[in-house]
Short mmCIF file of C-alpha atoms in Angstrom, two decimals:
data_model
loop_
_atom_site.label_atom_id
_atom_site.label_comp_id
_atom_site.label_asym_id
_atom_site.label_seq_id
_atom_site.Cartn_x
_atom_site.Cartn_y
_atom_site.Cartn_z
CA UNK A 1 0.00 0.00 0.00
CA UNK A 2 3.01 2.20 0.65
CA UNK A 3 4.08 1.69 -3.30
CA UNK A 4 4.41 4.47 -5.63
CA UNK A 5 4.00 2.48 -9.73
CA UNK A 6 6.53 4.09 -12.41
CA UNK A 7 6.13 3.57 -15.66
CA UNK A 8 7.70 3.27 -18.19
CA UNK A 9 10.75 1.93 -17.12
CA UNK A 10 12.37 3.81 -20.07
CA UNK A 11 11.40 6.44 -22.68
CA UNK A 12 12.95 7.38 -25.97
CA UNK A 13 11.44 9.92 -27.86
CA UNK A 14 12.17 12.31 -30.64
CA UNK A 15 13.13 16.26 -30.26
CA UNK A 16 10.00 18.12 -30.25
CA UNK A 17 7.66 15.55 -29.19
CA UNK A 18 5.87 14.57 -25.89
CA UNK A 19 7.34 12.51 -22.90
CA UNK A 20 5.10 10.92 -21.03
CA UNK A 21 5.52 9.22 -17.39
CA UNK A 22 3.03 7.96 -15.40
CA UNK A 23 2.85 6.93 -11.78
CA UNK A 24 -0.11 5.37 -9.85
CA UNK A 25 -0.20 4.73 -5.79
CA UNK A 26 -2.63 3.15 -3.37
CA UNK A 27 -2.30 5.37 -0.20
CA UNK A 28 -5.34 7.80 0.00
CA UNK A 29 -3.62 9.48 2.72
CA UNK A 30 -0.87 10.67 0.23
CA UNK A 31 -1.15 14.77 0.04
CA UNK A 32 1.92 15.82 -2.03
CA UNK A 33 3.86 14.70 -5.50
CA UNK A 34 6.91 15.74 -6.18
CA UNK A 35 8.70 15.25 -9.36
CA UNK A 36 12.40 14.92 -9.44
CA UNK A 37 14.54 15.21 -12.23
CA UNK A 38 18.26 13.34 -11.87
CA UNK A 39 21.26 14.04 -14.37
CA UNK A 40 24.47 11.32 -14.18
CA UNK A 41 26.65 12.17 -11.25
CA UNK A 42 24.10 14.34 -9.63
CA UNK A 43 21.77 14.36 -7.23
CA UNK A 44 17.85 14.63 -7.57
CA UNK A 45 16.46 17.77 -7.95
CA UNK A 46 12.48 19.17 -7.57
CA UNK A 47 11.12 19.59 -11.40
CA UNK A 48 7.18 20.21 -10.03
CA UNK A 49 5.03 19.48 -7.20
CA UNK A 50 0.98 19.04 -7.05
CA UNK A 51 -1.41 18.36 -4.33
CA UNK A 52 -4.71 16.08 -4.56
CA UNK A 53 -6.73 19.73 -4.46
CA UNK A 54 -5.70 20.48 -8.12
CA UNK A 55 -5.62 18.52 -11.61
CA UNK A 56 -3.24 19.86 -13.47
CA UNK A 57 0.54 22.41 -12.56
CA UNK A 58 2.44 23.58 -15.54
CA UNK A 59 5.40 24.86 -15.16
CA UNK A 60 7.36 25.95 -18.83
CA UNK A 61 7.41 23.28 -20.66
CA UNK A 62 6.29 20.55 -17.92
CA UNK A 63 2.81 19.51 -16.81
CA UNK A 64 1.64 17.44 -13.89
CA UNK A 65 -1.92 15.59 -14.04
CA UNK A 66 -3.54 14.34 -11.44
CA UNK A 67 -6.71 11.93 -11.33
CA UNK A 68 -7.56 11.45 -7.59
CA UNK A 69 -9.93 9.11 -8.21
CA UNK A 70 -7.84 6.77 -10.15
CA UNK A 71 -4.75 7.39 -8.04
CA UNK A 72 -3.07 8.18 -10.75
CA UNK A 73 -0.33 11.36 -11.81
CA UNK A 74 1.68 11.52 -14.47
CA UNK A 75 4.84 14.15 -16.15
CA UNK A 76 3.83 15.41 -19.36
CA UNK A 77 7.09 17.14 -21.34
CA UNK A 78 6.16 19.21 -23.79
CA UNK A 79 8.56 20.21 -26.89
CA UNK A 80 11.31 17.40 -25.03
CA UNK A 81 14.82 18.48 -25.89
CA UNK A 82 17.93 16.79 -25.91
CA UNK A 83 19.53 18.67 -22.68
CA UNK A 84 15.97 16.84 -20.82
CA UNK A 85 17.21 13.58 -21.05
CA UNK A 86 17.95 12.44 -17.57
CA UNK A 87 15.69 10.11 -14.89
CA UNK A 88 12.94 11.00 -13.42
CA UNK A 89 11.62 10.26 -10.08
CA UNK A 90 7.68 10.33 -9.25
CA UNK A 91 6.85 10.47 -5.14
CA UNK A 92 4.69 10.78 -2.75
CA UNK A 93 4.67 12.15 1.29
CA UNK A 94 1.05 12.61 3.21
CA UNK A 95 0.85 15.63 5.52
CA UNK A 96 2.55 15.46 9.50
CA UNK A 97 5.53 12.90 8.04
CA UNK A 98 8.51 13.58 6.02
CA UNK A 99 8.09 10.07 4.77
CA UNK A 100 8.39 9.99 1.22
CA UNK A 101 7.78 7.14 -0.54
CA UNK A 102 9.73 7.22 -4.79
CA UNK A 103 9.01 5.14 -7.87
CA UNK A 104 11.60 3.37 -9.65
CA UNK A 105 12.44 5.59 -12.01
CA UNK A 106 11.99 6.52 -15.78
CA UNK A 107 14.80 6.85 -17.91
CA UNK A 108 14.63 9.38 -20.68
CA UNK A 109 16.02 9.93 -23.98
CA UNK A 110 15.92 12.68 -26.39
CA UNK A 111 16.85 12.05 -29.68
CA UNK A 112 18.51 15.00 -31.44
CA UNK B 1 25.13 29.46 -1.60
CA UNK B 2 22.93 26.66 -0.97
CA UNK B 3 24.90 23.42 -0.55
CA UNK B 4 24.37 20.04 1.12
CA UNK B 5 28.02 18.26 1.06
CA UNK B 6 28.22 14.97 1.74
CA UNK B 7 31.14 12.90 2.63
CA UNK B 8 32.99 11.13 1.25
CA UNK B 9 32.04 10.78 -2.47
CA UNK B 10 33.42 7.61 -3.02
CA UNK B 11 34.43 4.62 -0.44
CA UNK B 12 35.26 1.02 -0.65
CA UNK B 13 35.58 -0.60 2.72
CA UNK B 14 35.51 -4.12 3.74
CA UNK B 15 32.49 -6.48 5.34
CA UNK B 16 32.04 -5.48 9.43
CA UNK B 17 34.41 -2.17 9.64
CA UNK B 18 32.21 0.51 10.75
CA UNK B 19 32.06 3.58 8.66
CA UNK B 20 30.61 7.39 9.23
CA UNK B 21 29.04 9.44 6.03
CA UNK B 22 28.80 12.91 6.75
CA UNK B 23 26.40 15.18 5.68
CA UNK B 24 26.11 19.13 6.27
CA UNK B 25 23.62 21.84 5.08
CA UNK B 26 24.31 25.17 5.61
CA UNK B 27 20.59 26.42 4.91
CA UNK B 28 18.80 26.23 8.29
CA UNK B 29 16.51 23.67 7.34
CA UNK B 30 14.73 21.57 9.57
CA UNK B 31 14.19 18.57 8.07
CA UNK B 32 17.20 16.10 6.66
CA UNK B 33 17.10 12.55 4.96
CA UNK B 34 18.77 9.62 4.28
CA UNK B 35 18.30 7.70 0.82
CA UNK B 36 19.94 4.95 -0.78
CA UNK B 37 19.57 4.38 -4.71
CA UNK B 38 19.87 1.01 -6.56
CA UNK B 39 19.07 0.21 -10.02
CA UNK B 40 15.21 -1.01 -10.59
CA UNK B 41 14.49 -0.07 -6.95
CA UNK B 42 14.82 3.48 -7.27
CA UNK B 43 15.24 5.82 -3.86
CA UNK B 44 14.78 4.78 -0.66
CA UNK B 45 14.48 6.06 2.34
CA UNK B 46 16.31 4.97 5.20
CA UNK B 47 15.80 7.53 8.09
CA UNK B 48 14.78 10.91 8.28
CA UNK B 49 14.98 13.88 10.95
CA UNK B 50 12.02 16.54 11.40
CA UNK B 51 14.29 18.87 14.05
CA UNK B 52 17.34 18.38 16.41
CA UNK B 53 17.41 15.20 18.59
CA UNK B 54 14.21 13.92 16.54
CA UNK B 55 14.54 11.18 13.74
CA UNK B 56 12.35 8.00 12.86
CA UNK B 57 13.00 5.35 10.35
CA UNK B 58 11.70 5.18 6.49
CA UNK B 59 11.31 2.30 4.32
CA UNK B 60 14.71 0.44 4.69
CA UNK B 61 16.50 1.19 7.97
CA UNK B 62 17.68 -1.72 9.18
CA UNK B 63 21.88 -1.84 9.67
CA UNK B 64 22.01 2.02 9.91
CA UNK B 65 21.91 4.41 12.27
CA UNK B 66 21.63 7.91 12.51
CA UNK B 67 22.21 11.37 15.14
CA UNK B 68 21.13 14.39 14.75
CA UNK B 69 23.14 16.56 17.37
CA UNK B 70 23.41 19.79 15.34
CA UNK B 71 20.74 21.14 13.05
CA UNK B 72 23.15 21.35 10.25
CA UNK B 73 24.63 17.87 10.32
CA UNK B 74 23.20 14.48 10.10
CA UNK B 75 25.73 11.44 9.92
CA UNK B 76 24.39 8.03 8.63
CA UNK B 77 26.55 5.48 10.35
CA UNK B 78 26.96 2.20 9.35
CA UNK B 79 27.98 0.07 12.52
CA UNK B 80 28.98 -3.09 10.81
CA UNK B 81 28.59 -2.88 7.06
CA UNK B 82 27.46 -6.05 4.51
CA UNK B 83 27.97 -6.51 0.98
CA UNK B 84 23.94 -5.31 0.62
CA UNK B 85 24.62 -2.16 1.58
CA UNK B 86 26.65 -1.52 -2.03
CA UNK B 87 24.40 1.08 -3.15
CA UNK B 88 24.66 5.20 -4.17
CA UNK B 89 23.48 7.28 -0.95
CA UNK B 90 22.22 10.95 -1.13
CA UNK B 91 21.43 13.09 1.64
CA UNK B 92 19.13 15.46 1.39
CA UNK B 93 17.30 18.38 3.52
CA UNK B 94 14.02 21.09 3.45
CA UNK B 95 12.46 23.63 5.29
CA UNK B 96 9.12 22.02 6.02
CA UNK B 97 7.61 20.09 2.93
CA UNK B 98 9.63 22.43 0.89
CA UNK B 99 11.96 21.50 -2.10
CA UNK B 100 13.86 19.04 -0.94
CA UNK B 101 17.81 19.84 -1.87
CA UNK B 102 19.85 16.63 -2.40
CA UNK B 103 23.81 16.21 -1.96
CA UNK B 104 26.05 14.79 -4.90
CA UNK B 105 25.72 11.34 -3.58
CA UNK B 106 28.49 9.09 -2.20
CA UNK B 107 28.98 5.91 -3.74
CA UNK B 108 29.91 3.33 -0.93
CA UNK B 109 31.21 -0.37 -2.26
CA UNK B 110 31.23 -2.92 0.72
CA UNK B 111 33.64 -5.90 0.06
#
């Protein structure tokens, strides 16, 4: 019940297109979602957040949607360059812990 | 400027010879965290601290252990290290639910 679903495991898609990563949980009690984004020999760092109370954050060029009932959120890149290929982390934390629970990870490749 | 340094970056050690990672923030923050990173299993956390003198465990704490003296510093110790431990570590820290800034990891090999 504590699992945060990534998928897919990884994503290669052309310059100028749309990457896509999805992540679905099973705690209700979840109240944020963090995105991180993770370049070799670095450490994560926040790309967007959302809470349950909203369906959609953009933020440039990247989107977060949210479907509460289906306890599902997922990264939408729009316009994906080359200099966005990295892996990205979905999570989740619920309000009064600093628990945060990641997915495994997508991945991503943009092709020139 | 806003840093969280860990240390060291790298280490091999050998099975049972208890080692110290250091980690430091110098941006107030409250809240600091432990995580470990393998392939397919993504992060993890292993222990987290909400203030000085207050910590509680996350999703994989068992052989570590962690202090939290100073509000700046948060050492993950590992007492008597196994060949399971292998693994990429980041600390990280945030003022409240914040954006959480991570360190540049330290990659720890356990013969």
């Amino acid at each position: 019940q504590q699992q945060v679903k990534q998928s897919p495991q990884s994503l290669i898609v052309q310059k100028g297109g749309i990457s896509i990563i999805n992540c679905a949980y099973e705690n209700t009690a979840f109240d944020y979602f963090p995105w991180y984004q993770q370049f070799p020999g670095k450490g994560p760092a926040l790309l967007i957040a959302i809470r349950p109370d909203v369906s959609e954050k953009k933020e440039g060029r990247f989107t977060i949607s949210f479907n509460k009932s289906a306890k599902q959120f997922s990264l939408h890149i729009m316009d994906s360059q080359p200099g966005d290929s990295a892996t990205y982390f979905c999570a989740a934390t619920t309000s009064g812990t600093y628990k945060y629970i990641f997915g495994t990870g997508t991945r991503l490749k943009v092709l020139a | 400027e806003a840093q969280v340094t860990q240390n060291p970056r790298y280490l091999i050690t050998v099975t049972g010879k208890k080692l110290t990672v250091t980690c430091s923030q110098n941006m107030n923050h409250e809240y600091m965290s432990w995580y470990r990173q393998d392939p397919g299993l993504g992060l993890r956390q292993i222990y987290y601290s909400m203030n000085v003198e207050v910590t509680d465990k996350g999703d994989v704490p068992e052989g570590y252990k962690v202090s939290r003296k100073e509000k700046r510093n948060f050492p993950l110790i590992l007492e008597s290290p196994s060949p399971n431990q292998t693994s990429l570590y980041f600390c990280a820290s945030s003022e409240g639910r914040g954006i959480q800034y991570f360190g540049a990891g330290t990659r720890l090999s356990v013969l």
